[in-house]
CSV table of C-alpha atoms in Angstrom, one decimal:
chain,number,residue,atom,x,y,z
R,1,MET,CA,40.0,-19.9,-8.9
R,2,ARG,CA,39.5,-16.4,-7.6
R,3,ARG,CA,36.3,-14.6,-8.5
R,4,SER,CA,36.5,-11.5,-10.7
R,5,LEU,CA,35.8,-8.2,-9.1
R,6,ALA,CA,32.6,-7.9,-11.0
R,7,ASP,CA,31.4,-11.4,-9.9
R,8,LEU,CA,32.4,-10.6,-6.3
R,9,LYS,CA,30.4,-7.4,-6.3
R,10,SER,CA,27.4,-9.0,-7.9
R,11,ASP,CA,27.5,-11.9,-5.4
R,12,CYS,CA,27.6,-9.3,-2.5
R,13,HIS,CA,24.6,-7.5,-4.1
R,14,ALA,CA,22.6,-10.7,-4.3
R,15,ALA,CA,23.6,-11.7,-0.8
R,16,VAL,CA,22.6,-8.4,0.9
R,17,LEU,CA,19.2,-8.4,-0.8
R,18,ALA,CA,18.5,-12.0,0.2
R,19,GLU,CA,19.8,-11.5,3.7
R,20,VAL,CA,17.7,-8.3,4.5
R,21,ALA,CA,14.6,-9.9,3.0
R,22,GLU,CA,15.1,-12.9,5.3
R,23,THR,CA,16.3,-11.3,8.5
R,24,GLY,CA,14.8,-7.8,8.3
R,25,LEU,CA,16.8,-4.6,8.5
R,26,ALA,CA,17.3,-4.7,12.3
R,27,ARG,CA,19.2,-8.0,12.2
R,28,LEU,CA,21.2,-7.4,9.0
R,29,THR,CA,24.9,-7.9,9.7
R,30,VAL,CA,28.1,-7.9,7.6
R,31,GLU,CA,28.8,-11.4,9.0
R,32,GLY,CA,25.5,-12.7,7.6
R,33,ILE,CA,26.1,-11.1,4.2
R,34,ALA,CA,29.7,-12.3,4.0
R,35,ARG,CA,28.7,-15.9,4.9
R,36,ARG,CA,25.9,-15.9,2.3
R,37,ALA,CA,28.2,-14.4,-0.4
R,38,GLY,CA,31.1,-16.7,0.5
R,39,VAL,CA,33.5,-13.8,0.9
R,40,ALA,CA,35.6,-12.4,3.8
R,41,LYS,CA,34.2,-9.4,5.7
R,42,THR,CA,37.3,-7.4,4.7
R,43,SER,CA,36.4,-7.9,1.1
R,44,ILE,CA,33.0,-6.2,1.8
R,45,TYR,CA,34.6,-3.3,3.7
R,46,ARG,CA,37.1,-2.8,0.9
R,47,HIS,CA,34.3,-1.9,-1.5
R,48,TRP,CA,31.5,-0.5,0.8
R,49,PRO,CA,32.2,1.6,3.9
R,50,THR,CA,29.0,0.4,5.6
R,51,VAL,CA,26.3,-2.2,5.3
R,52,ASP,CA,23.9,0.5,4.4
R,53,ASP,CA,26.1,1.5,1.4
R,54,LEU,CA,26.2,-2.0,0.2
R,55,LEU,CA,22.4,-2.3,0.5
R,56,LEU,CA,21.6,0.9,-1.3
R,57,ASP,CA,24.2,0.0,-4.0
R,58,ALA,CA,22.5,-3.4,-4.5
R,59,LEU,CA,19.1,-1.8,-4.8
R,60,ASP,CA,20.4,0.8,-7.2
R,61,ARG,CA,22.1,-1.8,-9.4
R,62,THR,CA,19.1,-4.2,-9.6
R,63,PHE,CA,16.3,-1.6,-9.9
R,64,PRO,CA,14.8,-1.7,-13.5
R,65,ALA,CA,14.6,1.4,-15.6
R,66,GLU,CA,11.2,2.0,-17.1
R,67,ARG,CA,11.7,1.8,-20.9
R,68,PRO,CA,9.0,3.0,-23.2
R,69,THR,CA,9.0,1.3,-26.6
R,70,PRO,CA,11.6,3.2,-28.7
R,71,GLY,CA,9.7,5.5,-30.9
R,72,GLY,CA,6.5,3.9,-29.7
R,73,LYS,CA,3.2,5.4,-30.6
R,74,ASN,CA,1.0,3.3,-28.4
R,75,LEU,CA,0.4,4.9,-25.0
R,76,ARG,CA,-1.8,2.1,-23.8
R,77,ALA,CA,0.7,-0.6,-24.7
R,78,ASP,CA,3.5,1.3,-23.1
R,79,LEU,CA,1.4,1.8,-19.9
R,80,LEU,CA,0.6,-2.0,-19.8
R,81,ARG,CA,4.3,-2.7,-20.3
R,82,SER,CA,5.2,-0.4,-17.5
R,83,LEU,CA,2.8,-2.2,-15.1
R,84,ASP,CA,4.3,-5.6,-16.3
R,85,GLN,CA,7.7,-4.3,-15.4
R,86,LEU,CA,6.5,-3.2,-12.0
R,87,THR,CA,4.9,-6.5,-11.1
R,88,ALA,CA,8.0,-8.4,-12.3
R,89,TRP,CA,10.1,-6.2,-10.0
R,90,LEU,CA,7.7,-6.7,-7.1
R,91,ALA,CA,8.0,-10.4,-7.4
R,92,GLY,CA,11.8,-10.3,-7.1
R,93,PRO,CA,14.4,-9.9,-4.3
R,94,THR,CA,14.9,-6.2,-4.7
R,95,ALA,CA,11.3,-5.4,-3.9
R,96,ARG,CA,11.4,-7.6,-0.8
R,97,ALA,CA,14.6,-5.7,0.4
R,98,ALA,CA,12.8,-2.4,-0.3
R,99,ALA,CA,9.8,-3.6,1.8
R,100,ALA,CA,12.2,-4.5,4.6
R,101,ILE,CA,13.5,-1.0,4.6
R,102,LEU,CA,10.0,0.6,4.5
R,103,ALA,CA,8.9,-1.6,7.4
R,104,GLU,CA,11.5,0.2,9.6
R,105,ARG,CA,10.6,3.8,8.6
R,106,HIS,CA,10.2,4.9,12.3
R,107,ARG,CA,13.6,3.5,13.3
R,108,ARG,CA,15.6,4.3,10.1
R,109,PRO,CA,14.0,7.4,8.4
R,110,ASP,CA,17.4,8.2,6.9
R,111,LEU,CA,17.6,4.9,5.0
R,112,VAL,CA,14.0,5.3,3.7
R,113,ASP,CA,14.9,8.7,2.5
R,114,ALA,CA,18.0,7.3,0.8
R,115,LEU,CA,15.9,4.6,-0.8
R,116,TYR,CA,13.6,7.1,-2.4
R,117,ARG,CA,16.4,9.5,-3.5
R,118,ARG,CA,19.2,7.2,-4.6
R,119,VAL,CA,17.1,4.3,-5.9
R,120,PHE,CA,13.4,5.2,-6.8
R,121,ASP,CA,13.9,8.9,-7.8
R,122,ALA,CA,17.1,8.2,-9.7
R,123,HIS,CA,15.3,5.6,-11.8
R,124,GLY,CA,12.4,7.7,-12.9
R,125,GLY,CA,10.4,8.2,-9.7
R,126,ARG,CA,7.5,5.8,-10.3
R,127,PHE,CA,6.5,3.2,-12.8
R,128,THR,CA,4.4,4.8,-15.6
R,129,GLN,CA,5.9,8.3,-14.9
R,130,THR,CA,8.6,8.0,-17.6
R,131,VAL,CA,6.0,6.8,-20.2
R,132,LEU,CA,3.5,9.6,-19.2
R,133,ARG,CA,6.1,12.3,-19.5
R,134,LEU,CA,7.4,11.1,-22.8
R,135,TYR,CA,3.9,11.1,-24.4
R,136,ALA,CA,3.2,14.5,-22.8
R,137,GLU,CA,6.5,15.9,-24.3
R,138,ARG,CA,5.4,14.7,-27.7
R,139,GLY,CA,2.1,16.5,-27.2
R,140,GLU,CA,0.1,13.3,-27.5
R,141,ILE,CA,-1.4,13.8,-24.0
R,142,ASP,CA,-2.2,16.9,-22.0
R,143,ALA,CA,0.9,17.7,-19.9
R,144,GLY,CA,-1.4,19.5,-17.4
R,145,ARG,CA,-2.8,16.1,-16.4
R,146,ILE,CA,0.5,14.5,-15.5
R,147,THR,CA,0.3,15.4,-11.8
R,148,PRO,CA,1.9,13.6,-8.9
R,149,VAL,CA,-1.4,11.9,-8.1
R,150,VAL,CA,-1.9,10.7,-11.7
R,151,CYS,CA,1.7,9.4,-11.9
R,152,ASP,CA,1.1,7.4,-8.8
R,153,ILE,CA,-2.1,5.6,-10.0
R,154,GLY,CA,-0.3,2.5,-11.4
R,155,GLU,CA,1.9,1.8,-8.4
R,156,ALA,CA,-0.8,2.6,-5.9
R,157,MET,CA,-3.4,0.2,-7.4
R,158,VAL,CA,-0.9,-2.7,-8.0
R,159,ILE,CA,0.5,-2.4,-4.4
R,160,LYS,CA,-3.0,-2.2,-2.9
R,161,HIS,CA,-4.0,-5.4,-4.7
R,162,GLN,CA,-1.0,-7.1,-3.2
R,163,ILE,CA,-1.9,-5.8,0.3
R,164,ASP,CA,-5.5,-7.0,0.0
R,165,THR,CA,-4.9,-10.4,-1.5
R,166,GLY,CA,-1.2,-11.2,-0.9
R,167,GLU,CA,-0.9,-11.7,-4.6
R,168,LEU,CA,0.4,-9.6,-7.5
R,169,PRO,CA,-2.4,-8.6,-9.9
R,170,GLY,CA,-2.6,-10.6,-13.1
R,171,LYS,CA,-2.8,-9.3,-16.7
R,172,ALA,CA,-6.6,-8.7,-16.6
R,173,TYR,CA,-6.4,-6.6,-13.4
R,174,ARG,CA,-3.4,-4.6,-14.7
R,175,THR,CA,-5.3,-4.0,-18.0
R,176,ALA,CA,-8.3,-2.8,-16.0
R,177,ILE,CA,-6.0,-0.3,-14.1
R,178,VAL,CA,-4.9,1.1,-17.4
R,179,ASP,CA,-8.3,1.2,-19.1
R,180,GLN,CA,-10.5,2.1,-16.2
R,181,VAL,CA,-8.3,4.5,-14.2
R,182,ILE,CA,-5.1,5.8,-15.9
R,183,LEU,CA,-6.4,6.5,-19.4
R,184,PRO,CA,-9.6,8.2,-18.1
R,185,ALA,CA,-7.4,10.4,-15.8
R,186,LEU,CA,-5.4,11.4,-18.9
R,187,GLY,CA,-8.6,12.2,-20.8
R,188,VAL,CA,-7.9,9.4,-23.2
R,189,GLN,CA,-10.6,6.9,-24.2
R,190,ALA,CA,-9.7,3.2,-23.8
R,191,PRO,CA,-9.7,1.4,-27.1
R,192,ASN,CA,-12.4,-1.0,-26.2
R,193,GLU,CA,-14.9,-1.3,-23.4
R,194,LYS,CA,-14.7,-5.1,-23.1
R,195,THR,CA,-12.4,-4.9,-20.0
R,196,ARG,CA,-15.2,-3.4,-17.9
H,1,MET,CA,-17.3,0.2,42.2
H,2,ARG,CA,-17.8,-2.6,39.6
H,3,ARG,CA,-17.7,-1.7,35.9
H,4,SER,CA,-20.8,-2.2,33.9
H,5,LEU,CA,-20.7,-5.0,31.3
H,6,ALA,CA,-20.7,-2.5,28.5
H,7,ASP,CA,-17.8,-0.6,30.0
H,8,LEU,CA,-15.9,-3.8,30.6
H,9,LYS,CA,-16.4,-4.9,27.0
H,10,SER,CA,-15.4,-1.5,25.7
H,11,ASP,CA,-12.3,-1.5,27.9
H,12,CYS,CA,-11.3,-4.9,26.6
H,13,HIS,CA,-11.8,-3.7,23.0
H,14,ALA,CA,-9.6,-0.7,23.5
H,15,ALA,CA,-7.0,-2.9,25.3
H,16,VAL,CA,-6.6,-5.5,22.6
H,17,LEU,CA,-6.3,-2.9,19.9
H,18,ALA,CA,-3.6,-1.0,21.8
H,19,GLU,CA,-1.8,-4.2,22.8
H,20,VAL,CA,-1.6,-5.7,19.2
H,21,ALA,CA,-0.5,-2.3,17.8
H,22,GLU,CA,2.3,-2.2,20.3
H,23,THR,CA,3.4,-5.9,20.5
H,24,GLY,CA,2.4,-7.2,17.1
H,25,LEU,CA,0.2,-10.2,16.5
H,26,ALA,CA,2.9,-12.8,17.3
H,27,ARG,CA,3.3,-11.6,20.9
H,28,LEU,CA,-0.3,-10.8,21.7
H,29,THR,CA,-1.4,-12.6,24.9
H,30,VAL,CA,-4.5,-12.6,27.0
H,31,GLU,CA,-2.3,-11.7,30.0
H,32,GLY,CA,-1.1,-8.5,28.3
H,33,ILE,CA,-4.7,-7.6,27.3
H,34,ALA,CA,-6.1,-8.3,30.8
H,35,ARG,CA,-3.3,-6.2,32.4
H,36,ARG,CA,-3.9,-3.3,30.1
H,37,ALA,CA,-7.7,-3.4,30.6
H,38,GLY,CA,-7.4,-4.0,34.3
H,39,VAL,CA,-9.6,-7.1,34.3
H,40,ALA,CA,-9.1,-10.8,35.2
H,41,LYS,CA,-8.2,-13.2,32.4
H,42,THR,CA,-11.4,-15.2,33.3
H,43,SER,CA,-13.5,-12.1,32.5
H,44,ILE,CA,-12.1,-12.0,29.0
H,45,TYR,CA,-12.7,-15.8,28.5
H,46,ARG,CA,-16.2,-15.4,29.7
H,47,HIS,CA,-17.0,-13.1,26.8
H,48,TRP,CA,-14.6,-14.2,24.0
H,49,PRO,CA,-13.5,-17.9,23.5
H,50,THR,CA,-10.1,-16.8,22.1
H,51,VAL,CA,-7.9,-13.8,21.8
H,52,ASP,CA,-8.6,-13.8,18.0
H,53,ASP,CA,-12.3,-13.5,18.7
H,54,LEU,CA,-11.8,-10.5,21.0
H,55,LEU,CA,-9.5,-8.9,18.4
H,56,LEU,CA,-12.0,-9.3,15.5
H,57,ASP,CA,-14.9,-8.2,17.7
H,58,ALA,CA,-12.9,-5.0,18.7
H,59,LEU,CA,-12.1,-4.3,15.0
H,60,ASP,CA,-15.7,-4.9,14.1
H,61,ARG,CA,-17.0,-2.5,16.8
H,62,THR,CA,-14.7,0.3,16.0
H,63,PHE,CA,-14.7,0.2,12.3
H,64,PRO,CA,-16.5,3.2,10.9
H,65,ALA,CA,-19.5,2.8,8.5
H,66,GLU,CA,-19.2,5.0,5.4
H,67,ARG,CA,-22.2,7.3,5.5
H,68,PRO,CA,-23.1,9.3,2.4
H,69,THR,CA,-24.9,12.6,3.2
H,70,PRO,CA,-28.6,11.6,3.7
H,71,GLY,CA,-30.4,12.5,0.5
H,72,GLY,CA,-27.2,14.1,-0.7
H,73,LYS,CA,-27.0,15.3,-4.2
H,74,ASN,CA,-23.3,16.0,-4.4
H,75,LEU,CA,-21.1,13.1,-5.5
H,76,ARG,CA,-17.9,15.0,-5.2
H,77,ALA,CA,-18.6,16.2,-1.6
H,78,ASP,CA,-19.6,12.7,-0.6
H,79,LEU,CA,-16.4,11.2,-2.1
H,80,LEU,CA,-14.3,13.8,-0.3
H,81,ARG,CA,-16.2,13.0,2.9
H,82,SER,CA,-15.5,9.3,2.4
H,83,LEU,CA,-11.7,10.0,2.1
H,84,ASP,CA,-11.9,12.2,5.2
H,85,GLN,CA,-13.4,9.3,7.1
H,86,LEU,CA,-10.7,6.9,5.7
H,87,THR,CA,-7.8,9.1,6.8
H,88,ALA,CA,-9.4,9.7,10.2
H,89,TRP,CA,-9.7,5.9,10.6
H,90,LEU,CA,-6.1,5.3,9.4
H,91,ALA,CA,-4.9,7.7,12.1
H,92,GLY,CA,-6.5,5.7,14.9
H,93,PRO,CA,-5.8,2.5,16.9
H,94,THR,CA,-8.1,0.2,14.8
H,95,ALA,CA,-6.0,0.8,11.6
H,96,ARG,CA,-2.8,0.1,13.5
H,97,ALA,CA,-4.3,-3.2,14.7
H,98,ALA,CA,-5.4,-4.1,11.2
H,99,ALA,CA,-1.9,-3.3,9.9
H,100,ALA,CA,-0.4,-5.6,12.6
H,101,ILE,CA,-2.7,-8.4,11.3
H,102,LEU,CA,-1.8,-7.7,7.6
H,103,ALA,CA,1.9,-7.8,8.5
H,104,GLU,CA,1.5,-11.5,9.5
H,105,ARG,CA,-0.3,-12.6,6.4
H,106,HIS,CA,2.1,-15.5,5.8
H,107,ARG,CA,1.8,-16.9,9.3
H,108,ARG,CA,-1.9,-16.1,9.9
H,109,PRO,CA,-3.8,-16.2,6.6
H,110,ASP,CA,-6.9,-17.3,8.5
H,111,LEU,CA,-7.0,-14.1,10.5
H,112,VAL,CA,-6.3,-11.9,7.5
H,113,ASP,CA,-9.3,-13.6,5.8
H,114,ALA,CA,-11.5,-13.0,8.8
H,115,LEU,CA,-10.4,-9.4,8.9
H,116,TYR,CA,-11.6,-8.9,5.4
H,117,ARG,CA,-14.8,-10.9,5.7
H,118,ARG,CA,-16.0,-10.0,9.2
H,119,VAL,CA,-14.7,-6.4,9.4
H,120,PHE,CA,-14.0,-4.8,6.0
H,121,ASP,CA,-16.6,-6.5,3.8
H,122,ALA,CA,-19.2,-6.3,6.5
H,123,HIS,CA,-18.8,-2.5,6.6
H,124,GLY,CA,-19.1,-1.8,3.0
H,125,GLY,CA,-16.0,-3.3,1.5
H,126,ARG,CA,-13.9,-0.2,0.8
H,127,PHE,CA,-14.2,3.5,1.5
H,128,THR,CA,-16.0,5.3,-1.4
H,129,GLN,CA,-17.7,2.0,-2.5
H,130,THR,CA,-20.9,2.8,-0.6
H,131,VAL,CA,-21.1,6.3,-2.0
H,132,LEU,CA,-20.4,5.1,-5.6
H,133,ARG,CA,-23.1,2.4,-5.4
H,134,LEU,CA,-25.6,4.8,-4.0
H,135,TYR,CA,-25.1,7.3,-6.8
H,136,ALA,CA,-25.2,4.5,-9.4
H,137,GLU,CA,-28.4,3.2,-8.0
H,138,ARG,CA,-30.0,6.6,-8.4
H,139,GLY,CA,-28.8,6.7,-12.0
H,140,GLU,CA,-26.5,9.7,-11.4
H,141,ILE,CA,-23.4,7.8,-12.5
H,142,ASP,CA,-22.9,4.9,-15.0
H,143,ALA,CA,-23.2,1.7,-13.0
H,144,GLY,CA,-21.0,0.0,-15.5
H,145,ARG,CA,-18.1,2.1,-14.3
H,146,ILE,CA,-18.4,1.0,-10.7
H,147,THR,CA,-15.9,-1.9,-11.1
H,148,PRO,CA,-13.7,-3.4,-8.3
H,149,VAL,CA,-10.7,-1.4,-9.6
H,150,VAL,CA,-12.6,1.9,-9.6
H,151,CYS,CA,-14.0,1.2,-6.1
H,152,ASP,CA,-10.4,0.7,-4.9
H,153,ILE,CA,-8.9,4.0,-6.2
H,154,GLY,CA,-9.5,6.0,-3.0
H,155,GLU,CA,-8.0,3.5,-0.6
H,156,ALA,CA,-5.1,2.6,-2.9
H,157,MET,CA,-4.0,6.2,-3.4
H,158,VAL,CA,-4.4,7.2,0.3
H,159,ILE,CA,-2.5,4.2,1.5
H,160,LYS,CA,0.2,4.6,-1.2
H,161,HIS,CA,0.8,8.2,0.0
H,162,GLN,CA,1.2,6.9,3.5
H,163,ILE,CA,3.7,4.2,2.4
H,164,ASP,CA,5.8,6.7,0.4
H,165,THR,CA,5.8,9.6,3.0
H,166,GLY,CA,5.0,8.1,6.3
H,167,GLU,CA,2.2,10.6,6.5
H,168,LEU,CA,-1.5,10.6,5.8
H,169,PRO,CA,-2.5,12.8,2.8
H,170,GLY,CA,-3.9,16.3,3.6
H,171,LYS,CA,-7.0,17.9,2.2
H,172,ALA,CA,-5.4,19.1,-1.0
H,173,TYR,CA,-4.0,15.7,-1.9
H,174,ARG,CA,-7.4,14.0,-1.1
H,175,THR,CA,-9.1,16.6,-3.3
H,176,ALA,CA,-6.7,15.8,-6.1
H,177,ILE,CA,-7.5,12.1,-5.8
H,178,VAL,CA,-11.2,12.8,-6.2
H,179,ASP,CA,-10.9,15.4,-9.0
H,180,GLN,CA,-8.0,14.0,-10.9
H,181,VAL,CA,-8.6,10.2,-10.6
H,182,ILE,CA,-12.0,9.1,-9.2
H,183,LEU,CA,-14.3,11.5,-11.1
H,184,PRO,CA,-12.6,11.0,-14.4
H,185,ALA,CA,-12.9,7.2,-13.9
H,186,LEU,CA,-16.6,7.7,-13.5
H,187,GLY,CA,-16.8,9.9,-16.6
H,188,VAL,CA,-17.8,12.9,-14.5
H,189,GLN,CA,-16.1,16.2,-15.0
H,190,ALA,CA,-14.5,17.8,-11.9
H,191,PRO,CA,-16.3,21.1,-11.0
H,192,ASN,CA,-13.1,23.2,-11.4
H,193,GLU,CA,-9.6,22.6,-12.7
H,194,LYS,CA,-7.9,24.7,-10.1
H,195,THR,CA,-6.8,21.6,-8.2
H,196,ARG,CA,-4.5,20.6,-11.0
């Protein structure tokens, strides 16, 4: 039985992400991806002109959009939710593929640039940024405080924890990031001081 | 003319840092280090039982100690100074060697562990931590706010900027980290709002 086009594309997306995470960017080949996906090389080239296009398309399709609670009125809960989403993403194959691209920044600055523009920026820039802008638009937090540095706190602290320990931060650490760093930077008091 | 022992040791320190930054940890050999330093392999083994020992010794010797201004009474200036020191360190050979070790965490967790214990922790843990503790001891900031998460803000935000852009943050960005994130987390008002 032939695969549907949607299944074939999704199998190729999964294959390129797994392949680049395993081999690194320098050794990524259309042969390896085709073998892993169980498709002919010509099927890949029919849909994506280059391996880079397939890789960026796969990253784009699997990158999560940050979704604040609809009509939500709880900034702290939405920030925690955003860091939950970030750590779930970091544990998966898309993040390992993104890391493989970032590791080759000196050799492939064009692909790093495309990763930020076509994938990260197109999905809201950074985790917590969509939430922060939404609450600022509603006038619930001071829009003047939503600076690039402040929008980067969540990702910076989660990724640093991973660099230092090799592990993603658990719920308690993520709560501390929100209560001890993000909320104070917004001029908002954390609801309780027990997390200190 | 024979090198003094101090010069020989310092040449070996420089050689191992340059060598590991260039070849990576997996291809680091005593032959490569000896060639680069212009010494015999036996001279290296006379002073360091293993290549790992030489590497950790070199990291230890070249890692900067965070020094608050003696008797300083300006928390903001000392935090800025600490981030200056951090970025200067990140631009140098010791940081590239540390990055080469961190890149091999899965294969060499023992060496990553030794890097944190013998080098980072032995020199104050993290940049800004020494300053924060000093001002808390003097009662100028609330000691309850000097948590692990808060102590990690400076390093996290500087390193994240480097990951995202491939460049170390300039003075304006470092000032924004202090004024928009670290000082608010300490419950201290930044002296002016012009950096926003």
